[in-house]
Amino acid sequence: MVSKRAFVMGHPIAHSRSPMLHGYWLTRYGLEGSYERLDIPPQELDAFFADFRNAGWIGGNVTVPHKTSVIPHLDRIDDDATKMGAVNTIWWQDGALLGGNTDAIGFLGNIDELVPGWDKTARRAVILGAGGATRAAAYGLQSRGLDVALCNRTPSKAQKLADHFGAGVSAHAMEELAGLLENCDLLVNATSLGMIGQPAHDIDLAPLKKDAIVYDVVYVPLETDLLKKAREKGHRTVDGLGMLLHQGVEGFSRWFRTRPEVTAELRQLLIDDIRAKTPGA
Ligand code: ATR
């Protein structure tokens, strides 16, 4: 039996690219271990954690729909997970089972890699959405000192998040977007719009500040309609694939005690897989 077993758990989970990511790193660094894909429906969550120690899990990733419901099963959650109200990474520390959230680190690591130094001048961000991805983006951007405007179809959800994050994070209705874009240094799509199988964003980028960066957390397709429109208008763009890669670095380091690198080869491996499995991506 493999001695170091890690996992990604969710429901559904078939689409997850985390096994490919962590499998690549295990091979690249010649480490003994596994990273397994677990389909755990909500009604099986209790049983999964009851058997956690026996099964020999060293930790893993948590995704939809379990990011909040795993919390009562853990001994502690760290500050990032507390602030985001969700856990995406589980690991053992001194005999205690801990939960953290590396999505904000992934969000920032991606833009730091693709647009180095971006935060030296960026002051104001606009985030579209008010779900899980918005929490990670807003938390990350707030930690870098940006003012963050949340714009969502359902404004009450944006307001709830703004209240949660406090100073520097405000909530707005979509009707306010054009005005917000004029002073925006970074526009982020944190909704599922633009993903394969979903409608595209119907957003007019004409008012967007000339040198603004446009970041889409969606990575299937790699270049969403929003990013294409932004690129054609001359904006620097950031796709969502690197967010997955960079959030994974933190978990891998905690489980396998080796800090892995996000390389061009790894990025290409995932791009090829996305293209092979999703016509039109
Ligand atoms: P995630 O956790 O992946 O961020 P989520 O919590 O389901 O996913 O959030 C999805 C986000 O996409 C929400 O902000 C949602 O807007 P509402 O809060 O109004 O539901 C947004 N969204 C999804 N479909 C949309 C659509 N057709 N038009 C506008 N916004 C949409």
PDB file of C-alpha atoms and ligand atoms in Angstrom:
ATOM      1  CA  MET A   1       0.000   0.000   0.000  1.00  0.00           C
ATOM      2  CA  VAL A   2       1.212   3.516  -0.791  1.00  0.00           C
ATOM      3  CA  SER A   3       2.400   5.130   2.442  1.00  0.00           C
ATOM      4  CA  LYS A   4       1.502   8.737   1.686  1.00  0.00           C
ATOM      5  CA  ARG A   5      -2.003   9.070   0.351  1.00  0.00           C
ATOM      6  CA  ALA A   6      -3.552  12.429  -0.483  1.00  0.00           C
ATOM      7  CA  PHE A   7      -6.866  13.124  -2.185  1.00  0.00           C
ATOM      8  CA  VAL A   8      -9.203  15.558  -3.827  1.00  0.00           C
ATOM      9  CA  MET A   9     -12.768  15.098  -2.654  1.00  0.00           C
ATOM     10  CA  GLY A  10     -15.904  16.569  -4.167  1.00  0.00           C
ATOM     11  CA  HIS A  11     -19.149  15.665  -5.880  1.00  0.00           C
ATOM     12  CA  PRO A  12     -19.014  15.537  -8.842  1.00  0.00           C
ATOM     13  CA  ILE A  13     -15.239  15.207  -9.144  1.00  0.00           C
ATOM     14  CA  ALA A  14     -14.635  13.596 -12.551  1.00  0.00           C
ATOM     15  CA  HIS A  15     -13.689  16.966 -14.107  1.00  0.00           C
ATOM     16  CA  SER A  16     -11.010  17.803 -11.519  1.00  0.00           C
ATOM     17  CA  ARG A  17      -7.524  18.404 -12.911  1.00  0.00           C
ATOM     18  CA  SER A  18      -5.907  18.260  -9.483  1.00  0.00           C
ATOM     19  CA  PRO A  19      -4.911  14.558  -9.840  1.00  0.00           C
ATOM     20  CA  MET A  20      -3.009  15.411 -13.018  1.00  0.00           C
ATOM     21  CA  LEU A  21      -1.318  18.350 -11.315  1.00  0.00           C
ATOM     22  CA  HIS A  22      -0.213  16.508  -8.163  1.00  0.00           C
ATOM     23  CA  GLY A  23       0.583  13.327 -10.100  1.00  0.00           C
ATOM     24  CA  TYR A  24       2.959  15.366 -12.260  1.00  0.00           C
ATOM     25  CA  TRP A  25       4.750  16.767  -9.219  1.00  0.00           C
ATOM     26  CA  LEU A  26       5.010  13.354  -7.495  1.00  0.00           C
ATOM     27  CA  THR A  27       6.707  11.945 -10.593  1.00  0.00           C
ATOM     28  CA  ARG A  28       8.870  14.998 -11.229  1.00  0.00           C
ATOM     29  CA  TYR A  29      10.310  14.998  -7.693  1.00  0.00           C
ATOM     30  CA  GLY A  30      10.506  11.186  -7.498  1.00  0.00           C
ATOM     31  CA  LEU A  31       8.379  11.075  -4.345  1.00  0.00           C
ATOM     32  CA  GLU A  32       6.566   8.083  -3.005  1.00  0.00           C
ATOM     33  CA  GLY A  33       2.879   8.805  -2.598  1.00  0.00           C
ATOM     34  CA  SER A  34      -0.452   9.057  -4.321  1.00  0.00           C
ATOM     35  CA  TYR A  35      -3.091  11.675  -4.989  1.00  0.00           C
ATOM     36  CA  GLU A  36      -6.525  10.112  -5.443  1.00  0.00           C
ATOM     37  CA  ARG A  37      -9.806  11.385  -6.813  1.00  0.00           C
ATOM     38  CA  LEU A  38     -12.688  10.727  -4.398  1.00  0.00           C
ATOM     39  CA  ASP A  39     -16.336  11.156  -5.289  1.00  0.00           C
ATOM     40  CA  ILE A  40     -17.984  11.745  -1.915  1.00  0.00           C
ATOM     41  CA  PRO A  41     -21.694  12.581  -1.950  1.00  0.00           C
ATOM     42  CA  PRO A  42     -22.823  14.740   1.009  1.00  0.00           C
ATOM     43  CA  GLN A  43     -24.450  11.826   2.816  1.00  0.00           C
ATOM     44  CA  GLU A  44     -21.081  10.014   2.915  1.00  0.00           C
ATOM     45  CA  LEU A  45     -19.091  12.847   4.455  1.00  0.00           C
ATOM     46  CA  ASP A  46     -19.452  11.645   8.076  1.00  0.00           C
ATOM     47  CA  ALA A  47     -18.320   8.120   7.182  1.00  0.00           C
ATOM     48  CA  PHE A  48     -15.349   9.495   5.232  1.00  0.00           C
ATOM     49  CA  PHE A  49     -14.060  11.438   8.215  1.00  0.00           C
ATOM     50  CA  ALA A  50     -14.830   8.609  10.673  1.00  0.00           C
ATOM     51  CA  ASP A  51     -12.398   6.440   8.673  1.00  0.00           C
ATOM     52  CA  PHE A  52      -9.906   9.226   7.870  1.00  0.00           C
ATOM     53  CA  ARG A  53      -7.064   8.155  10.174  1.00  0.00           C
ATOM     54  CA  ASN A  54      -7.517   4.416   9.488  1.00  0.00           C
ATOM     55  CA  ALA A  55      -7.416   4.980   5.751  1.00  0.00           C
ATOM     56  CA  GLY A  56      -4.006   6.619   6.174  1.00  0.00           C
ATOM     57  CA  TRP A  57      -4.828   9.918   4.502  1.00  0.00           C
ATOM     58  CA  ILE A  58      -2.101  12.539   4.908  1.00  0.00           C
ATOM     59  CA  GLY A  59      -4.536  15.202   3.737  1.00  0.00           C
ATOM     60  CA  GLY A  60      -6.055  16.488   0.559  1.00  0.00           C
ATOM     61  CA  ASN A  61      -8.062  19.043  -1.317  1.00  0.00           C
ATOM     62  CA  VAL A  62     -11.721  19.786  -0.829  1.00  0.00           C
ATOM     63  CA  THR A  63     -13.980  21.110  -3.516  1.00  0.00           C
ATOM     64  CA  VAL A  64     -17.657  21.751  -4.246  1.00  0.00           C
ATOM     65  CA  PRO A  65     -19.964  21.008  -2.415  1.00  0.00           C
ATOM     66  CA  HIS A  66     -17.869  20.272   0.690  1.00  0.00           C
ATOM     67  CA  LYS A  67     -15.796  23.420   1.224  1.00  0.00           C
ATOM     68  CA  THR A  68     -17.891  24.538   4.193  1.00  0.00           C
ATOM     69  CA  SER A  69     -19.400  21.262   5.394  1.00  0.00           C
ATOM     70  CA  VAL A  70     -15.967  19.724   6.156  1.00  0.00           C
ATOM     71  CA  ILE A  71     -15.247  22.372   8.804  1.00  0.00           C
ATOM     72  CA  PRO A  72     -16.970  20.613  11.764  1.00  0.00           C
ATOM     73  CA  HIS A  73     -14.915  17.486  10.990  1.00  0.00           C
ATOM     74  CA  LEU A  74     -11.584  19.272  11.483  1.00  0.00           C
ATOM     75  CA  ASP A  75      -9.743  20.085  14.703  1.00  0.00           C
ATOM     76  CA  ARG A  76      -8.947  23.650  13.594  1.00  0.00           C
ATOM     77  CA  ILE A  77      -9.078  25.932  10.579  1.00  0.00           C
ATOM     78  CA  ASP A  78      -6.476  28.609   9.857  1.00  0.00           C
ATOM     79  CA  ASP A  79      -6.987  32.372   9.472  1.00  0.00           C
ATOM     80  CA  ASP A  80      -7.351  32.230   5.687  1.00  0.00           C
ATOM     81  CA  ALA A  81     -10.083  29.579   5.861  1.00  0.00           C
ATOM     82  CA  THR A  82     -11.826  31.497   8.641  1.00  0.00           C
ATOM     83  CA  LYS A  83     -11.792  34.703   6.629  1.00  0.00           C
ATOM     84  CA  MET A  84     -12.983  32.961   3.446  1.00  0.00           C
ATOM     85  CA  GLY A  85     -15.514  30.807   5.317  1.00  0.00           C
ATOM     86  CA  ALA A  86     -14.349  27.776   3.332  1.00  0.00           C
ATOM     87  CA  VAL A  87     -11.645  25.093   3.345  1.00  0.00           C
ATOM     88  CA  ASN A  88      -9.859  23.801   0.243  1.00  0.00           C
ATOM     89  CA  THR A  89      -6.876  22.046   1.853  1.00  0.00           C
ATOM     90  CA  ILE A  90      -6.626  19.597   4.758  1.00  0.00           C
ATOM     91  CA  TRP A  91      -3.415  18.394   6.430  1.00  0.00           C
ATOM     92  CA  TRP A  92      -2.105  16.999   9.709  1.00  0.00           C
ATOM     93  CA  GLN A  93      -0.068  19.137  12.055  1.00  0.00           C
ATOM     94  CA  ASP A  94       1.168  17.840  15.428  1.00  0.00           C
ATOM     95  CA  GLY A  95      -1.557  15.210  15.520  1.00  0.00           C
ATOM     96  CA  ALA A  96      -4.369  17.665  14.723  1.00  0.00           C
ATOM     97  CA  LEU A  97      -6.342  17.741  11.483  1.00  0.00           C
ATOM     98  CA  LEU A  98      -6.187  21.264  10.062  1.00  0.00           C
ATOM     99  CA  GLY A  99      -8.109  23.045   7.332  1.00  0.00           C
ATOM    100  CA  GLY A 100      -6.841  25.974   5.317  1.00  0.00           C
ATOM    101  CA  ASN A 101      -7.732  27.818   2.164  1.00  0.00           C
ATOM    102  CA  THR A 102      -5.070  28.381  -0.492  1.00  0.00           C
ATOM    103  CA  ASP A 103      -7.396  29.828  -3.145  1.00  0.00           C
ATOM    104  CA  ALA A 104      -6.402  33.438  -2.414  1.00  0.00           C
ATOM    105  CA  ILE A 105      -2.708  32.478  -2.600  1.00  0.00           C
ATOM    106  CA  GLY A 106      -3.484  30.789  -5.923  1.00  0.00           C
ATOM    107  CA  PHE A 107      -5.359  33.833  -7.183  1.00  0.00           C
ATOM    108  CA  LEU A 108      -2.447  36.136  -6.343  1.00  0.00           C
ATOM    109  CA  GLY A 109       0.320  33.710  -7.391  1.00  0.00           C
ATOM    110  CA  ASN A 110      -1.199  33.509 -10.851  1.00  0.00           C
ATOM    111  CA  ILE A 111      -1.337  37.254 -11.509  1.00  0.00           C
ATOM    112  CA  ASP A 112       2.070  37.754  -9.837  1.00  0.00           C
ATOM    113  CA  GLU A 113       3.508  35.264 -12.326  1.00  0.00           C
ATOM    114  CA  LEU A 114       1.755  36.544 -15.450  1.00  0.00           C
ATOM    115  CA  VAL A 115       1.908  40.305 -14.732  1.00  0.00           C
ATOM    116  CA  PRO A 116       4.905  40.804 -12.415  1.00  0.00           C
ATOM    117  CA  GLY A 117       4.731  43.987 -10.356  1.00  0.00           C
ATOM    118  CA  TRP A 118       1.048  44.574 -11.178  1.00  0.00           C
ATOM    119  CA  ASP A 119       0.232  45.597  -7.601  1.00  0.00           C
ATOM    120  CA  LYS A 120       2.785  48.427  -7.494  1.00  0.00           C
ATOM    121  CA  THR A 121       0.287  50.664  -9.264  1.00  0.00           C
ATOM    122  CA  ALA A 122      -3.106  48.923  -9.013  1.00  0.00           C
ATOM    123  CA  ARG A 123      -5.386  50.620  -6.499  1.00  0.00           C
ATOM    124  CA  ARG A 124      -8.934  49.641  -7.424  1.00  0.00           C
ATOM    125  CA  ALA A 125     -10.397  46.281  -8.456  1.00  0.00           C
ATOM    126  CA  VAL A 126     -13.853  45.331  -9.660  1.00  0.00           C
ATOM    127  CA  ILE A 127     -14.928  41.719  -9.131  1.00  0.00           C
ATOM    128  CA  LEU A 128     -17.914  40.249 -10.959  1.00  0.00           C
ATOM    129  CA  GLY A 129     -19.717  37.696  -8.784  1.00  0.00           C
ATOM    130  CA  ALA A 130     -20.386  36.928  -5.149  1.00  0.00           C
ATOM    131  CA  GLY A 131     -19.696  33.193  -4.805  1.00  0.00           C
ATOM    132  CA  GLY A 132     -16.738  31.129  -3.628  1.00  0.00           C
ATOM    133  CA  ALA A 133     -14.266  32.408  -6.219  1.00  0.00           C
ATOM    134  CA  THR A 134     -15.181  35.987  -5.314  1.00  0.00           C
ATOM    135  CA  ARG A 135     -14.359  35.320  -1.668  1.00  0.00           C
ATOM    136  CA  ALA A 136     -10.861  34.153  -2.611  1.00  0.00           C
ATOM    137  CA  ALA A 137     -10.252  37.034  -5.024  1.00  0.00           C
ATOM    138  CA  ALA A 138     -11.615  39.696  -2.653  1.00  0.00           C
ATOM    139  CA  TYR A 139      -9.611  38.354   0.277  1.00  0.00           C
ATOM    140  CA  GLY A 140      -6.423  38.208  -1.778  1.00  0.00           C
ATOM    141  CA  LEU A 141      -6.845  41.689  -3.221  1.00  0.00           C
ATOM    142  CA  GLN A 142      -7.771  43.176   0.148  1.00  0.00           C
ATOM    143  CA  SER A 143      -4.550  41.692   1.571  1.00  0.00           C
ATOM    144  CA  ARG A 144      -2.589  43.606  -1.097  1.00  0.00           C
ATOM    145  CA  GLY A 145      -4.302  46.855  -0.108  1.00  0.00           C
ATOM    146  CA  LEU A 146      -6.632  47.304  -3.095  1.00  0.00           C
ATOM    147  CA  ASP A 147     -10.101  48.775  -2.843  1.00  0.00           C
ATOM    148  CA  VAL A 148     -12.504  46.118  -4.098  1.00  0.00           C
ATOM    149  CA  ALA A 149     -15.927  46.736  -5.669  1.00  0.00           C
ATOM    150  CA  LEU A 150     -18.136  43.633  -5.918  1.00  0.00           C
ATOM    151  CA  CYS A 151     -20.670  43.679  -8.739  1.00  0.00           C
ATOM    152  CA  ASN A 152     -23.210  40.889  -8.824  1.00  0.00           C
ATOM    153  CA  ARG A 153     -26.492  39.949 -10.513  1.00  0.00           C
ATOM    154  CA  THR A 154     -27.963  39.524  -7.024  1.00  0.00           C
ATOM    155  CA  PRO A 155     -26.716  42.636  -5.192  1.00  0.00           C
ATOM    156  CA  SER A 156     -27.770  41.354  -1.743  1.00  0.00           C
ATOM    157  CA  LYS A 157     -25.212  38.542  -2.029  1.00  0.00           C
ATOM    158  CA  ALA A 158     -22.480  41.053  -2.857  1.00  0.00           C
ATOM    159  CA  GLN A 159     -23.582  43.156   0.108  1.00  0.00           C
ATOM    160  CA  LYS A 160     -23.294  40.181   2.435  1.00  0.00           C
ATOM    161  CA  LEU A 161     -19.703  39.622   1.309  1.00  0.00           C
ATOM    162  CA  ALA A 162     -18.853  43.324   1.566  1.00  0.00           C
ATOM    163  CA  ASP A 163     -20.168  43.340   5.145  1.00  0.00           C
ATOM    164  CA  HIS A 164     -18.087  40.264   5.878  1.00  0.00           C
ATOM    165  CA  PHE A 165     -14.824  41.700   4.499  1.00  0.00           C
ATOM    166  CA  GLY A 166     -15.340  45.214   5.897  1.00  0.00           C
ATOM    167  CA  ALA A 167     -13.287  48.304   5.048  1.00  0.00           C
ATOM    168  CA  GLY A 168     -12.272  48.641   1.418  1.00  0.00           C
ATOM    169  CA  VAL A 169     -14.807  46.168   0.001  1.00  0.00           C
ATOM    170  CA  SER A 170     -18.087  47.566  -1.360  1.00  0.00           C
ATOM    171  CA  ALA A 171     -21.148  46.039  -3.062  1.00  0.00           C
ATOM    172  CA  HIS A 172     -22.816  47.216  -6.271  1.00  0.00           C
ATOM    173  CA  ALA A 173     -25.548  46.304  -8.722  1.00  0.00           C
ATOM    174  CA  MET A 174     -24.643  45.515 -12.354  1.00  0.00           C
ATOM    175  CA  GLU A 175     -26.126  48.882 -13.402  1.00  0.00           C
ATOM    176  CA  GLU A 176     -23.220  50.585 -11.630  1.00  0.00           C
ATOM    177  CA  LEU A 177     -20.576  48.630 -13.545  1.00  0.00           C
ATOM    178  CA  ALA A 178     -19.869  51.156 -16.318  1.00  0.00           C
ATOM    179  CA  GLY A 179     -19.063  53.881 -13.768  1.00  0.00           C
ATOM    180  CA  LEU A 180     -16.856  51.531 -11.771  1.00  0.00           C
ATOM    181  CA  LEU A 181     -14.887  50.431 -14.840  1.00  0.00           C
ATOM    182  CA  GLU A 182     -13.676  53.987 -15.519  1.00  0.00           C
ATOM    183  CA  ASN A 183     -11.474  53.928 -12.418  1.00  0.00           C
ATOM    184  CA  CYS A 184     -10.695  50.241 -12.375  1.00  0.00           C
ATOM    185  CA  ASP A 185      -7.110  48.915 -12.491  1.00  0.00           C
ATOM    186  CA  LEU A 186      -8.081  45.253 -12.356  1.00  0.00           C
ATOM    187  CA  LEU A 187     -11.323  43.664 -13.552  1.00  0.00           C
ATOM    188  CA  VAL A 188     -11.936  40.090 -12.348  1.00  0.00           C
ATOM    189  CA  ASN A 189     -14.578  37.670 -13.536  1.00  0.00           C
ATOM    190  CA  ALA A 190     -15.280  35.361 -10.589  1.00  0.00           C
ATOM    191  CA  THR A 191     -18.591  34.026 -11.924  1.00  0.00           C
ATOM    192  CA  SER A 192     -19.013  30.877 -13.957  1.00  0.00           C
ATOM    193  CA  LEU A 193     -20.084  32.909 -16.999  1.00  0.00           C
ATOM    194  CA  GLY A 194     -17.874  32.286 -19.996  1.00  0.00           C
ATOM    195  CA  MET A 195     -17.130  28.704 -18.997  1.00  0.00           C
ATOM    196  CA  ILE A 196     -17.840  26.045 -21.640  1.00  0.00           C
ATOM    197  CA  GLY A 197     -21.553  25.299 -21.524  1.00  0.00           C
ATOM    198  CA  GLN A 198     -22.404  28.614 -19.812  1.00  0.00           C
ATOM    199  CA  PRO A 199     -23.481  31.856 -21.452  1.00  0.00           C
ATOM    200  CA  ALA A 200     -20.791  34.497 -22.057  1.00  0.00           C
ATOM    201  CA  HIS A 201     -20.649  37.801 -20.192  1.00  0.00           C
ATOM    202  CA  ASP A 202     -22.537  40.579 -21.872  1.00  0.00           C
ATOM    203  CA  ILE A 203     -20.261  43.333 -20.614  1.00  0.00           C
ATOM    204  CA  ASP A 204     -19.297  46.476 -22.458  1.00  0.00           C
ATOM    205  CA  LEU A 205     -15.586  47.031 -21.916  1.00  0.00           C
ATOM    206  CA  ALA A 206     -15.642  50.462 -23.616  1.00  0.00           C
ATOM    207  CA  PRO A 207     -15.599  52.402 -20.311  1.00  0.00           C
ATOM    208  CA  LEU A 208     -12.785  50.276 -18.825  1.00  0.00           C
ATOM    209  CA  LYS A 209      -9.666  52.281 -17.854  1.00  0.00           C
ATOM    210  CA  LYS A 210      -7.134  52.002 -20.653  1.00  0.00           C
ATOM    211  CA  ASP A 211      -4.339  50.208 -18.830  1.00  0.00           C
ATOM    212  CA  ALA A 212      -6.559  47.939 -16.712  1.00  0.00           C
ATOM    213  CA  ILE A 213      -5.726  44.231 -16.381  1.00  0.00           C
ATOM    214  CA  VAL A 214      -8.549  41.735 -17.011  1.00  0.00           C
ATOM    215  CA  TYR A 215      -8.450  38.466 -15.036  1.00  0.00           C
ATOM    216  CA  ASP A 216     -10.860  35.566 -15.563  1.00  0.00           C
ATOM    217  CA  VAL A 217     -10.909  32.748 -12.997  1.00  0.00           C
ATOM    218  CA  VAL A 218     -12.468  30.462 -15.630  1.00  0.00           C
ATOM    219  CA  TYR A 219      -9.926  28.222 -17.412  1.00  0.00           C
ATOM    220  CA  VAL A 220     -12.113  26.074 -19.669  1.00  0.00           C
ATOM    221  CA  PRO A 221     -11.789  27.595 -22.219  1.00  0.00           C
ATOM    222  CA  LEU A 222      -8.429  29.136 -21.464  1.00  0.00           C
ATOM    223  CA  GLU A 223      -9.367  32.313 -23.289  1.00  0.00           C
ATOM    224  CA  THR A 224     -12.954  33.217 -22.471  1.00  0.00           C
ATOM    225  CA  ASP A 225     -14.927  35.665 -24.600  1.00  0.00           C
ATOM    226  CA  LEU A 226     -14.278  38.288 -21.944  1.00  0.00           C
ATOM    227  CA  LEU A 227     -10.498  37.805 -22.149  1.00  0.00           C
ATOM    228  CA  LYS A 228     -10.608  37.780 -25.938  1.00  0.00           C
ATOM    229  CA  LYS A 229     -12.514  41.075 -25.994  1.00  0.00           C
ATOM    230  CA  ALA A 230     -10.089  42.543 -23.469  1.00  0.00           C
ATOM    231  CA  ARG A 231      -7.008  41.358 -25.394  1.00  0.00           C
ATOM    232  CA  GLU A 232      -8.358  42.774 -28.642  1.00  0.00           C
ATOM    233  CA  LYS A 233      -8.804  46.133 -26.872  1.00  0.00           C
ATOM    234  CA  GLY A 234      -5.158  46.037 -25.784  1.00  0.00           C
ATOM    235  CA  HIS A 235      -5.604  45.059 -22.123  1.00  0.00           C
ATOM    236  CA  ARG A 236      -3.227  42.669 -20.386  1.00  0.00           C
ATOM    237  CA  THR A 237      -5.110  39.467 -19.571  1.00  0.00           C
ATOM    238  CA  VAL A 238      -4.778  36.675 -16.996  1.00  0.00           C
ATOM    239  CA  ASP A 239      -6.513  33.313 -17.427  1.00  0.00           C
ATOM    240  CA  GLY A 240      -7.649  31.084 -14.549  1.00  0.00           C
ATOM    241  CA  LEU A 241      -5.405  28.059 -15.086  1.00  0.00           C
ATOM    242  CA  GLY A 242      -2.528  29.444 -13.015  1.00  0.00           C
ATOM    243  CA  MET A 243      -4.866  29.904 -10.053  1.00  0.00           C
ATOM    244  CA  LEU A 244      -5.357  26.127  -9.968  1.00  0.00           C
ATOM    245  CA  LEU A 245      -1.610  25.519 -10.293  1.00  0.00           C
ATOM    246  CA  HIS A 246      -0.579  28.016  -7.621  1.00  0.00           C
ATOM    247  CA  GLN A 247      -3.196  26.980  -5.048  1.00  0.00           C
ATOM    248  CA  GLY A 248      -1.913  23.415  -5.459  1.00  0.00           C
ATOM    249  CA  VAL A 249       1.675  24.355  -4.516  1.00  0.00           C
ATOM    250  CA  GLU A 250       0.643  25.022  -0.929  1.00  0.00           C
ATOM    251  CA  GLY A 251      -1.168  21.720  -0.395  1.00  0.00           C
ATOM    252  CA  PHE A 252       1.573  19.653  -2.022  1.00  0.00           C
ATOM    253  CA  SER A 253       4.195  21.329   0.196  1.00  0.00           C
ATOM    254  CA  ARG A 254       2.239  20.500   3.337  1.00  0.00           C
ATOM    255  CA  TRP A 255       1.608  16.837   2.423  1.00  0.00           C
ATOM    256  CA  PHE A 256       4.822  15.829   0.718  1.00  0.00           C
ATOM    257  CA  ARG A 257       7.320  18.251   2.331  1.00  0.00           C
ATOM    258  CA  THR A 258       8.625  19.420  -1.031  1.00  0.00           C
ATOM    259  CA  ARG A 259       7.748  22.810  -2.505  1.00  0.00           C
ATOM    260  CA  PRO A 260       6.888  22.142  -6.161  1.00  0.00           C
ATOM    261  CA  GLU A 261       7.412  24.536  -9.034  1.00  0.00           C
ATOM    262  CA  VAL A 262       4.824  25.843 -11.478  1.00  0.00           C
ATOM    263  CA  THR A 263       6.624  25.344 -14.781  1.00  0.00           C
ATOM    264  CA  ALA A 264       5.791  26.037 -18.415  1.00  0.00           C
ATOM    265  CA  GLU A 265       5.841  22.263 -19.015  1.00  0.00           C
ATOM    266  CA  LEU A 266       3.193  21.691 -16.337  1.00  0.00           C
ATOM    267  CA  ARG A 267       1.031  24.504 -17.685  1.00  0.00           C
ATOM    268  CA  GLN A 268       1.269  23.000 -21.182  1.00  0.00           C
ATOM    269  CA  LEU A 269       0.372  19.526 -19.904  1.00  0.00           C
ATOM    270  CA  LEU A 270      -2.887  20.858 -18.483  1.00  0.00           C
ATOM    271  CA  ILE A 271      -3.630  23.001 -21.524  1.00  0.00           C
ATOM    272  CA  ASP A 272      -3.202  19.952 -23.790  1.00  0.00           C
ATOM    273  CA  ASP A 273      -5.534  17.941 -21.559  1.00  0.00           C
ATOM    274  CA  ILE A 274      -8.177  20.676 -21.526  1.00  0.00           C
ATOM    275  CA  ARG A 275      -7.986  21.012 -25.312  1.00  0.00           C
ATOM    276  CA  ALA A 276      -8.132  17.246 -25.862  1.00  0.00           C
ATOM    277  CA  LYS A 277     -11.177  16.758 -23.649  1.00  0.00           C
ATOM    278  CA  THR A 278     -13.197  19.901 -24.380  1.00  0.00           C
ATOM    279  CA  PRO A 279     -14.008  20.583 -28.001  1.00  0.00           C
ATOM    280  CA  GLY A 280     -13.956  24.324 -28.573  1.00  0.00           C
ATOM    281  CA  ALA A 281     -11.617  25.077 -25.672  1.00  0.00           C
TER     282      ALA A 281
HETATM  283  P1  ATR B   1     -18.449  29.685  -7.170  1.00  0.00           P
HETATM  284  O1  ATR B   1     -18.424  29.105  -5.787  1.00  0.00           O
HETATM  285  O2  ATR B   1     -17.777  28.825  -8.191  1.00  0.00           O
HETATM  286  O3  ATR B   1     -17.995  31.102  -7.230  1.00  0.00           O
HETATM  287  P2  ATR B   1     -21.282  30.200  -7.000  1.00  0.00           P
HETATM  288  O4  ATR B   1     -21.159  30.342  -5.547  1.00  0.00           O
HETATM  289  O5  ATR B   1     -22.378  29.372  -7.524  1.00  0.00           O
HETATM  290  O6  ATR B   1     -19.967  29.616  -7.646  1.00  0.00           O
HETATM  291  O7  ATR B   1     -21.343  31.660  -7.632  1.00  0.00           O
HETATM  292  C1  ATR B   1     -21.632  31.857  -8.951  1.00  0.00           C
HETATM  293  C2  ATR B   1     -21.587  33.356  -9.259  1.00  0.00           C
HETATM  294  O8  ATR B   1     -21.852  33.499 -10.651  1.00  0.00           O
HETATM  295  C3  ATR B   1     -22.638  34.154  -8.517  1.00  0.00           C
HETATM  296  O9  ATR B   1     -22.137  35.429  -8.239  1.00  0.00           O
HETATM  297  C4  ATR B   1     -23.775  34.231  -9.551  1.00  0.00           C
HETATM  298  O10 ATR B   1     -24.631  35.343  -9.416  1.00  0.00           O
HETATM  299  P3  ATR B   1     -25.870  35.314  -8.381  1.00  0.00           P
HETATM  300  O11 ATR B   1     -25.279  35.558  -7.036  1.00  0.00           O
HETATM  301  O12 ATR B   1     -26.759  36.395  -8.865  1.00  0.00           O
HETATM  302  O13 ATR B   1     -26.478  33.929  -8.527  1.00  0.00           O
HETATM  303  C5  ATR B   1     -22.978  34.366 -10.818  1.00  0.00           C
HETATM  304  N1  ATR B   1     -23.772  33.930 -11.983  1.00  0.00           N
HETATM  305  C6  ATR B   1     -24.039  32.668 -12.353  1.00  0.00           C
HETATM  306  N2  ATR B   1     -24.797  32.633 -13.473  1.00  0.00           N
HETATM  307  C7  ATR B   1     -25.013  33.940 -13.816  1.00  0.00           C
HETATM  308  C8  ATR B   1     -25.708  34.597 -14.883  1.00  0.00           C
HETATM  309  N3  ATR B   1     -26.353  33.891 -15.847  1.00  0.00           N
HETATM  310  N4  ATR B   1     -25.693  35.948 -14.912  1.00  0.00           N
HETATM  311  C9  ATR B   1     -25.049  36.648 -13.975  1.00  0.00           C
HETATM  312  N5  ATR B   1     -24.371  36.102 -12.938  1.00  0.00           N
HETATM  313  C10 ATR B   1     -24.355  34.762 -12.869  1.00  0.00           C
END
